[in-house]
Structures are given as C-alpha cells and as structure tokens.
Coordinates of C-alpha atoms and ligand atoms in Angstrom, one line a residue:
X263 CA 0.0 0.0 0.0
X264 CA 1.1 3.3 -0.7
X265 CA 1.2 5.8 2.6
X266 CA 2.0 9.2 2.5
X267 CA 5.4 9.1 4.8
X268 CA 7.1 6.1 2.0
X269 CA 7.0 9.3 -0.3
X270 CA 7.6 12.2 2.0
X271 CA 10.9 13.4 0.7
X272 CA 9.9 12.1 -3.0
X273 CA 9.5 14.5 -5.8
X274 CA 7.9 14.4 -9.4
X275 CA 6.7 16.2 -12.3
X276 CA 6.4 17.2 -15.9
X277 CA 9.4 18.3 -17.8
X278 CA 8.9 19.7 -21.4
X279 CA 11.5 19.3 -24.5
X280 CA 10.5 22.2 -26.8
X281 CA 12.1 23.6 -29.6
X282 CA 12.9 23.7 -33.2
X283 CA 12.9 20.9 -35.2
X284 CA 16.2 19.1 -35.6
X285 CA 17.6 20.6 -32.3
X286 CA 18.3 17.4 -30.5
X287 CA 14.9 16.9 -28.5
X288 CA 14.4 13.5 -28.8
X289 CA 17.9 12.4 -28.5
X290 CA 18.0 14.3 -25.3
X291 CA 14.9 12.4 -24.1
X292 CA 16.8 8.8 -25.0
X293 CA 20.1 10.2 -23.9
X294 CA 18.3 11.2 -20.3
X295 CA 16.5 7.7 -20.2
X296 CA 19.8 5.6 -21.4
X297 CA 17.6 4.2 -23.4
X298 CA 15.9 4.8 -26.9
X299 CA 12.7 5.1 -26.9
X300 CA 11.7 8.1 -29.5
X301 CA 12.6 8.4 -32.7
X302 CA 15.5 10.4 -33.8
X303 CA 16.5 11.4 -37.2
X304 CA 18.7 14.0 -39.2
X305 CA 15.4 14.9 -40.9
X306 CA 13.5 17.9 -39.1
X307 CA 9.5 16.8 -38.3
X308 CA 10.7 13.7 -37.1
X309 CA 8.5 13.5 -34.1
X310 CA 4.6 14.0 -34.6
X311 CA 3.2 13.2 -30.9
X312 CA 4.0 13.8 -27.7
X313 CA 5.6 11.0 -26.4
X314 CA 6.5 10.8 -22.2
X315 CA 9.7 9.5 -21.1
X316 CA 9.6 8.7 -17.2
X317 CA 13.1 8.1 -15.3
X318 CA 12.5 6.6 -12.0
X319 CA 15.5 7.3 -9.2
X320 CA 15.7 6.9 -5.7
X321 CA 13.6 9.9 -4.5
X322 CA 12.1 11.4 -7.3
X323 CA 10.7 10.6 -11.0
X324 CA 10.7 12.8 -13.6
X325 CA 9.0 12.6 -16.5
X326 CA 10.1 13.9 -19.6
X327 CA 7.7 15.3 -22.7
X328 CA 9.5 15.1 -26.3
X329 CA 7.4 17.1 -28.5
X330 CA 7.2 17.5 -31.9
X331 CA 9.5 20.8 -32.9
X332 CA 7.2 23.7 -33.2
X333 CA 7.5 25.3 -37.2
X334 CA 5.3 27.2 -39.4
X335 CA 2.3 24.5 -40.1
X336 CA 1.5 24.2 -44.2
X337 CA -1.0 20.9 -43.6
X338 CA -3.2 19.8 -40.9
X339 CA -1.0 17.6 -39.6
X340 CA 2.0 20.7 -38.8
X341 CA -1.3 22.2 -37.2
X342 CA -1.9 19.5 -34.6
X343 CA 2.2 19.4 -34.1
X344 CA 2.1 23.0 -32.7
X345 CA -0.7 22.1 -30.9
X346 CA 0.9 19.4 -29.1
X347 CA 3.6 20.6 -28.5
X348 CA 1.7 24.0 -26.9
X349 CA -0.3 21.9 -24.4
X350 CA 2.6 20.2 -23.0
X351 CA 4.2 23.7 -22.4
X352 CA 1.3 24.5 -20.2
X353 CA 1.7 20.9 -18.5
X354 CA 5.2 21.6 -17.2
X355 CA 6.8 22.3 -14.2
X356 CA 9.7 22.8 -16.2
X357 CA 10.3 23.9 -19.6
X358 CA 13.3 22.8 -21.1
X359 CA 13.6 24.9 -24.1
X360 CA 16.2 23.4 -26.5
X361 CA 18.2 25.2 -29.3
X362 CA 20.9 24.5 -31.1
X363 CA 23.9 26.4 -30.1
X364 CA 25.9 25.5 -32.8
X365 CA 23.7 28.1 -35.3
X366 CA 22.9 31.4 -34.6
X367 CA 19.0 32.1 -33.5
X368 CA 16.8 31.1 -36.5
X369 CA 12.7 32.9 -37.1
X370 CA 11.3 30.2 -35.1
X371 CA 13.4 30.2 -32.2
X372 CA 12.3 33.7 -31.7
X373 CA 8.8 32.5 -32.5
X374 CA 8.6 29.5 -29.4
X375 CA 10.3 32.0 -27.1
X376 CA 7.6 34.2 -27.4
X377 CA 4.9 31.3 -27.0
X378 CA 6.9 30.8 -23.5
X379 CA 6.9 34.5 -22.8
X380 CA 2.9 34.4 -23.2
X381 CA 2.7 31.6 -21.1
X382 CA 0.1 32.5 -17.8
X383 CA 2.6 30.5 -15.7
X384 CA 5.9 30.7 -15.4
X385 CA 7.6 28.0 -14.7
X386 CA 11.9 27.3 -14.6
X387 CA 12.6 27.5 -18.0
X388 CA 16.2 26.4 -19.1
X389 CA 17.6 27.8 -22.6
X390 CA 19.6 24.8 -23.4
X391 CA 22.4 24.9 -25.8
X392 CA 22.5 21.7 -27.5
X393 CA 25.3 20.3 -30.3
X394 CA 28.1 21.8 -27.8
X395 CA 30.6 19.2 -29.3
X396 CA 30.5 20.9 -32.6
X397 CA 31.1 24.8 -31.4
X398 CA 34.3 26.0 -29.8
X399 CA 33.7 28.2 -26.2
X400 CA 34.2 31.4 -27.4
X401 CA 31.8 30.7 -30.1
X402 CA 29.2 28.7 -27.7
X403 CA 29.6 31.9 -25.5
X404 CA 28.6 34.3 -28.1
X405 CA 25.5 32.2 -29.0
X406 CA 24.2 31.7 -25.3
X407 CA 24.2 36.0 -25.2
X408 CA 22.0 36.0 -28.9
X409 CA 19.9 33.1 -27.5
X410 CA 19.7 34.8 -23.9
X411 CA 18.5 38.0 -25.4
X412 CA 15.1 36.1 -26.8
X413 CA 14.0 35.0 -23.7
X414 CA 15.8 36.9 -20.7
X415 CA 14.6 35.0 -17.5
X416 CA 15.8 31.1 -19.2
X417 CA 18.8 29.9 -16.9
X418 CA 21.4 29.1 -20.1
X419 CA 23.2 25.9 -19.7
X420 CA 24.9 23.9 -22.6
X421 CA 24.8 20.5 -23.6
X422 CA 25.2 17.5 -26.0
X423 CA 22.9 15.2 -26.0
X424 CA 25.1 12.5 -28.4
X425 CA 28.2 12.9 -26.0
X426 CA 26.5 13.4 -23.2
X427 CA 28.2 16.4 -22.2
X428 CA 26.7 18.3 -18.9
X429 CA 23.2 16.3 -19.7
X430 CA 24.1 14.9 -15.8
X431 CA 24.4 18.6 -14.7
X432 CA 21.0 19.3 -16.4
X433 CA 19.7 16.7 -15.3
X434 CA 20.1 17.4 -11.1
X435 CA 19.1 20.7 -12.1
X436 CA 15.6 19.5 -13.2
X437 CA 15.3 16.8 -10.3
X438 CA 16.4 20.3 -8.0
X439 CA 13.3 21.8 -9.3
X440 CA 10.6 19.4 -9.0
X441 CA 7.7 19.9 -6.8
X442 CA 7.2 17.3 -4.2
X443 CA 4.9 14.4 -4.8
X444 CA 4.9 10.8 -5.0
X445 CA 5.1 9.1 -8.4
X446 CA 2.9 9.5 -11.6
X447 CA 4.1 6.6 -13.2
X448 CA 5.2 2.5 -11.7
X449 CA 8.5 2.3 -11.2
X450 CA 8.7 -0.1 -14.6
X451 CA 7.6 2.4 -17.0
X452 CA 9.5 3.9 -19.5
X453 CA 6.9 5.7 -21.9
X454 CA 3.4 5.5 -22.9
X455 CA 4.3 4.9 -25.9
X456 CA 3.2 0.4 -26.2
X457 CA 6.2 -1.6 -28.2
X458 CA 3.7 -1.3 -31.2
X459 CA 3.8 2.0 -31.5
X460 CA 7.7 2.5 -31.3
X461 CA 7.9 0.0 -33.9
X462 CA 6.1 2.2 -36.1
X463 CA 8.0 4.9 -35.2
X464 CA 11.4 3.1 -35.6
X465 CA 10.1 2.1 -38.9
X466 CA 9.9 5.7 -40.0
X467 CA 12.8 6.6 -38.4
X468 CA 14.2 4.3 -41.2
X469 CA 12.6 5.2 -44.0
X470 CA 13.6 9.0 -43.6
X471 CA 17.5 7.7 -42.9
X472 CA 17.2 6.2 -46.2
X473 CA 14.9 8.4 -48.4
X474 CA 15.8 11.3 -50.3
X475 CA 14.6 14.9 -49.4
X476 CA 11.1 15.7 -50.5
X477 CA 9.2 12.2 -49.8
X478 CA 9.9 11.8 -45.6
X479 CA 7.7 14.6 -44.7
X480 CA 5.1 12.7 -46.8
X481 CA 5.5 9.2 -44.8
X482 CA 4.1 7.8 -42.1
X483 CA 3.6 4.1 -40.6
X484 CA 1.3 2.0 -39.0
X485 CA 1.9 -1.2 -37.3
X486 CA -2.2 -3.1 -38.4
X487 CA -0.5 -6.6 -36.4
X488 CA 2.2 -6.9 -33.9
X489 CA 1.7 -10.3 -32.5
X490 CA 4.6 -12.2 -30.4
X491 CA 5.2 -15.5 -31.7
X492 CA 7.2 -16.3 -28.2
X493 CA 8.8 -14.7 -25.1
X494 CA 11.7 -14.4 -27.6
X495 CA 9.9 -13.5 -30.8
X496 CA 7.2 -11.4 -32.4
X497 CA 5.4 -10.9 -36.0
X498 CA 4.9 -7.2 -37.1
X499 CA 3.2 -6.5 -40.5
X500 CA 3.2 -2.6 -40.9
X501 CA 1.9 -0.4 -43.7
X502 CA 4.0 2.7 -44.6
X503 CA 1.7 5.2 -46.2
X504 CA 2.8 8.2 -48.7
X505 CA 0.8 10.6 -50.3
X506 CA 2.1 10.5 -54.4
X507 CA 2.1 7.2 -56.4
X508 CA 5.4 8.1 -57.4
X509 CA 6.8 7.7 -53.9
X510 CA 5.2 4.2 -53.6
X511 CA 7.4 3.7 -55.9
X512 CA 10.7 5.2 -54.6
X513 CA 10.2 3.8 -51.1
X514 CA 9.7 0.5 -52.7
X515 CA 12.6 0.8 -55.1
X516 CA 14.1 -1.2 -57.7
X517 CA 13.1 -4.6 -57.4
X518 CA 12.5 -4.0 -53.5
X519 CA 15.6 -3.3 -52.7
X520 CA 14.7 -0.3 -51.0
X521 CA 12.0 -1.2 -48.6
X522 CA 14.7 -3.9 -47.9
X523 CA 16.5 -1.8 -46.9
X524 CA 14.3 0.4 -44.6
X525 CA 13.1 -3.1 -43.1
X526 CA 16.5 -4.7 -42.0
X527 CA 17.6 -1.0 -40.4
X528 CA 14.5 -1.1 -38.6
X529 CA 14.3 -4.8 -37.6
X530 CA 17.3 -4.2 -35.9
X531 CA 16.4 -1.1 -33.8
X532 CA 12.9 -3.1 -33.1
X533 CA 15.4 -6.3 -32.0
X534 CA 17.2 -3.6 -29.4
X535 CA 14.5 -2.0 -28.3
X536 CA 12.0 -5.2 -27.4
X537 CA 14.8 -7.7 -27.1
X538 CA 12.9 -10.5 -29.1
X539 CA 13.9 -11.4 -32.5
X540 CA 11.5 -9.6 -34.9
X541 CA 10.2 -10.7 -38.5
X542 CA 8.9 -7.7 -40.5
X543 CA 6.6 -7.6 -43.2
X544 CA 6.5 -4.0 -44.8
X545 CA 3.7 -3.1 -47.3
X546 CA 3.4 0.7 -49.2
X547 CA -0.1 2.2 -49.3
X548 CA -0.9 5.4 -51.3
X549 CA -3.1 7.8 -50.0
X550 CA -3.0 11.3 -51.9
X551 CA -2.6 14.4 -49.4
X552 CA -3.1 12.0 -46.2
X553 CA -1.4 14.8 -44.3
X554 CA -4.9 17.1 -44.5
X555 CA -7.6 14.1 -44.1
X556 CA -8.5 13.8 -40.8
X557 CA -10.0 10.3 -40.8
X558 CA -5.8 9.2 -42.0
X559 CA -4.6 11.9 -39.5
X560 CA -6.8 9.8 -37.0
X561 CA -6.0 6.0 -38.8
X562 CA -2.6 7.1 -37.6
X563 CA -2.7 8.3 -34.0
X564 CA -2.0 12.2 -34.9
X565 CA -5.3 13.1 -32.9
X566 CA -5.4 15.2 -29.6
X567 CA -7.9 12.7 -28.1
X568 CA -5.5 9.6 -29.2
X569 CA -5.2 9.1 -25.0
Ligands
GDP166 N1 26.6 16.9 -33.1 C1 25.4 16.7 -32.4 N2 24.3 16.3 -33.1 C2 23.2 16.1 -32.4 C3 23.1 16.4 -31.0 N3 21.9 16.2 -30.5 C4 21.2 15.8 -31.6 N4 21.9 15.7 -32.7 C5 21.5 15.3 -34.1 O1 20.6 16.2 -34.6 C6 19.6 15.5 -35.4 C7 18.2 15.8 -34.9 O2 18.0 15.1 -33.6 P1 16.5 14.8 -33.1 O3 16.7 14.3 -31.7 O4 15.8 14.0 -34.0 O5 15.9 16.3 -33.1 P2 14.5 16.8 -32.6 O6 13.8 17.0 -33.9 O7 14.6 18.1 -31.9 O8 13.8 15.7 -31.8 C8 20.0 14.1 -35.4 O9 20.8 13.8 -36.5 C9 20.9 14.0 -34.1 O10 21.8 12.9 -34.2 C10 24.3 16.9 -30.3 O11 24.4 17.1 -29.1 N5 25.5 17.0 -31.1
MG167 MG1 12.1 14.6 -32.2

C-alpha cells in the first residue's frame, strides 16, 4: 500500500522538451532515459506526438515530454504538431527549451520563445544549448548572449545530448526543481508509448535515414499486427503510407531493394529496443494528401484525443 510518509521526501513532475525541429529533443529524451525510446533522425519533423519519457530514481521521478519541434504549419498535420507541443508547455513544471547552439537564432526560435513569454505560468525554464561538441567556447559563448536575449529569465546551460556532455548537470538541475509528490508513473515504466507504437516509429525513423529529401515529410507508418510468436519473438506487418504514387514507388525501389533496406535498419532497432527477434513484413499504401484528411490523420494516431 502506498502511505504518504514512504513518499515524503519524493519529488515528481512534468518536464517539457520544446524547440525547433532538428535541435536534438528527442535524443536528449533517450540520452536522459539511457535508453531509446523516441525516434530520432537527421530529418526535421521527425517526431509528430508527444511521447512521455519517465526516469525513476531513488527519490524522485521525472517525466520527460519530447514534443514534436514547433514550425510554421502548411498541412493539418503541422497544425496538430504545434498544438501538441503547446499543451505540454502548459503541462510543465519545467520547460526545457532546447536550441541549437551550434547556429545562430533562427525565425522560429524567436517565435517558441515568445509562446513561452505568453505563457500564464511561469515555470523554470532552461535555454539549453545543445550540439556543444561541434562549437568552440568562445563561439558557444557568443550564441548563449544572442539566445539569452530572446528570452531573458531562461537559466542558459549547454549541452550534447550525443556525447553526453553536462546532460548529468542538467539533469540534477531539473530533479532540483521538481515539486514534491509521490510518483505518476510504476516504477517499470518507461513511456506511454506500447512496443507497437515505437515499432512504427522506428520504422519511420528508417525510411527517412534512407529516403531522399522531399518524400519523408510525406510518410508515415502503421503497425495493423504486432503479434509475439514467443517470449523471444514477435510478428509485425506494418503499412508505410505516402501521399504521391510516385513515392510508392521510390520507397519501394528497384526490385525492393529499397523497402529492404528500410526493413533490416529497422528490424534491428525493433530487435534492441524489445529484445525478441522480430520478423517484419513491410507493405506501401498510397493515400493522396493524407497529411490534411482527418479520418488518416486519426488512422494514424495524430489526434489530440489519441489518450
Ligand atoms: N553533433 C550533435 N548532433 C546532435 C546532438 N543532438 C542531436 N543531434 C543530431 O541532430 C539531429 C536531430 O536530432 P533529433 O533528436 O531527431 O531532433 P528533434 O527534432 O529536436 O527531436 C540528429 O541527426 C541527431 O543525431 C548533439 O548534441 N550533437
Ligand atoms: Mg524529435
């Protein structure tokens, strides 16, 4: 049973990631876990729901919100992006507002600072300076000052989230910070996210590794049958959508070879992630301009009442 005195010096609470595409917030959220459980890629718009990553310690849990980067929507689907990642700015108790400090400011980092200016509450907010490994300090210093003049009152601190650099530090700052409260989540959880659905997602992280430019924005993937075959292995048929018959044919490529491809990268990131041994069975569907439909936006999960 749960008393109040087995949590009295236990703290917890809602961190959000929020930034710019492509500025390192979901490799910060697997880098903080030690484990990957959101989808990364060098492709902006990787990440299309919020997805919870919860790190149990000791005394305290935290749980971390990677959000999709916040941009200038052109289909319905960039309009329920923003949106997501605007609700879980006013779920935080900290805002962890993530730039990349190896570029100067860009139009939408000025843009999400002034969404967390016109927030009612005002919680900590770091201005985190990610991609540290790739900017000498005189340089990094310079940035923090352009980035610090956006949003005065954001403690700057700067990071890598693929070396690892300082995340630690950040990391006992946030715990610092959290209100006290027993746990949201059991101790066992890592996300919300169910196997299935990072499957799907590590599916599309693959195909955008291995696609040219214009199609990844135009893909998406859904895992219709994800059954385990044994404690050791599991069956997944998924169906990778795109919106232009002429993509079906790219992402298939010649004589298959291409959704081959995409389906041994991603077997092997499923294999890590569940442990099991995984057979995949990839099929392409075309659906013109799925990315304004809502009954596909819904097919796929990008729905605010998806909970
Ligand atoms: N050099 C460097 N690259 C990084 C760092 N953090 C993320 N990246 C890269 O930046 C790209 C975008 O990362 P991702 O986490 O998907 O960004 P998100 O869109 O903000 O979630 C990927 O290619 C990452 O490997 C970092 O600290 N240093
Ligand atoms: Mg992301």
């Amino acid at each position: 049973m749960v008393t109040d005195s087995e949590f009295s010096d236990y703290r917890s609470g809602y961190v959000a990631l929020v930034g710019r595409p492509n500025v390192g917030k979901s490799t910060l959220m697997n880098a903080l876990l030690e484990q990957k459980v959101a989808a990364v890629s060098p492709r902006p718009q990787t990440t299309r729901v919020r997805q919870l990553g919860i790190l149990t310690l000791d005394k305290a849990q935290i749980v971390l919100m990677d959000t999709p980067g916040m941009h200038l929507p052109v289909h319905k689907l960039g309009e329920f992006m923003n949106q997501v990642a605007e609700d879980s700015l006013k779920d935080a108790d900290v805002i962890v507002w993530l730039v990349d400090g190896s570029a100067p400011p860009a139009e939408e980092d000025r843009r999400i600072a002034a969404r967390i200016k016109a927030l009612k509450f005002s919680p900590h907010i770091f201005l985190t300076l990610n991609k540290m490994d790739l900017v000498n300090a005189e340089l990094l210093a310079e940035r923090t000052t352009a980035f610090q003049t956006l949003l005065p009152r954001a403690e700057p601190i700067a990071i890598s989230a693929v070396t690892r650099q300082n995340c630690d530090v950040l990391l006992d700052k946030l715990l610092a910070l959290l209100p006290e409260g027993g746990p949201f989540f059991s101790e066992d959880q890592i996300t919300d996210f169910y196997e299935r659905d990072i499957a799907a997602e590590l599916i599309r992280e693959a195909a955008l590794l291995h696609l040219h430019d214009e199609i990844p924005h135009g893909v998406a993937v859904r895992v219709d049958e994800f059954s385990e075959r044994s404690d050791t292995s599991a069956f997944i048929h998924a169906t990778i959508m795109v919106d232009r018959e002429t993509h079906k044919g790219i992402v298939i490529g010649k004589g298959g070879e291409m959704l081959k491809r995409i389906g041994s990268t991603a077997r092997v990131e499923i294999e890590a992630m569940s442990g099991r041994k995984v057979f995949l069975e990839l099929r392409v569907k075309v659906n013109p301009n799925w990315r304004n439909k809502p009954d596909a936006l819904r097919w796929l999960g990008y729905s605010r009442d998806r909970d």
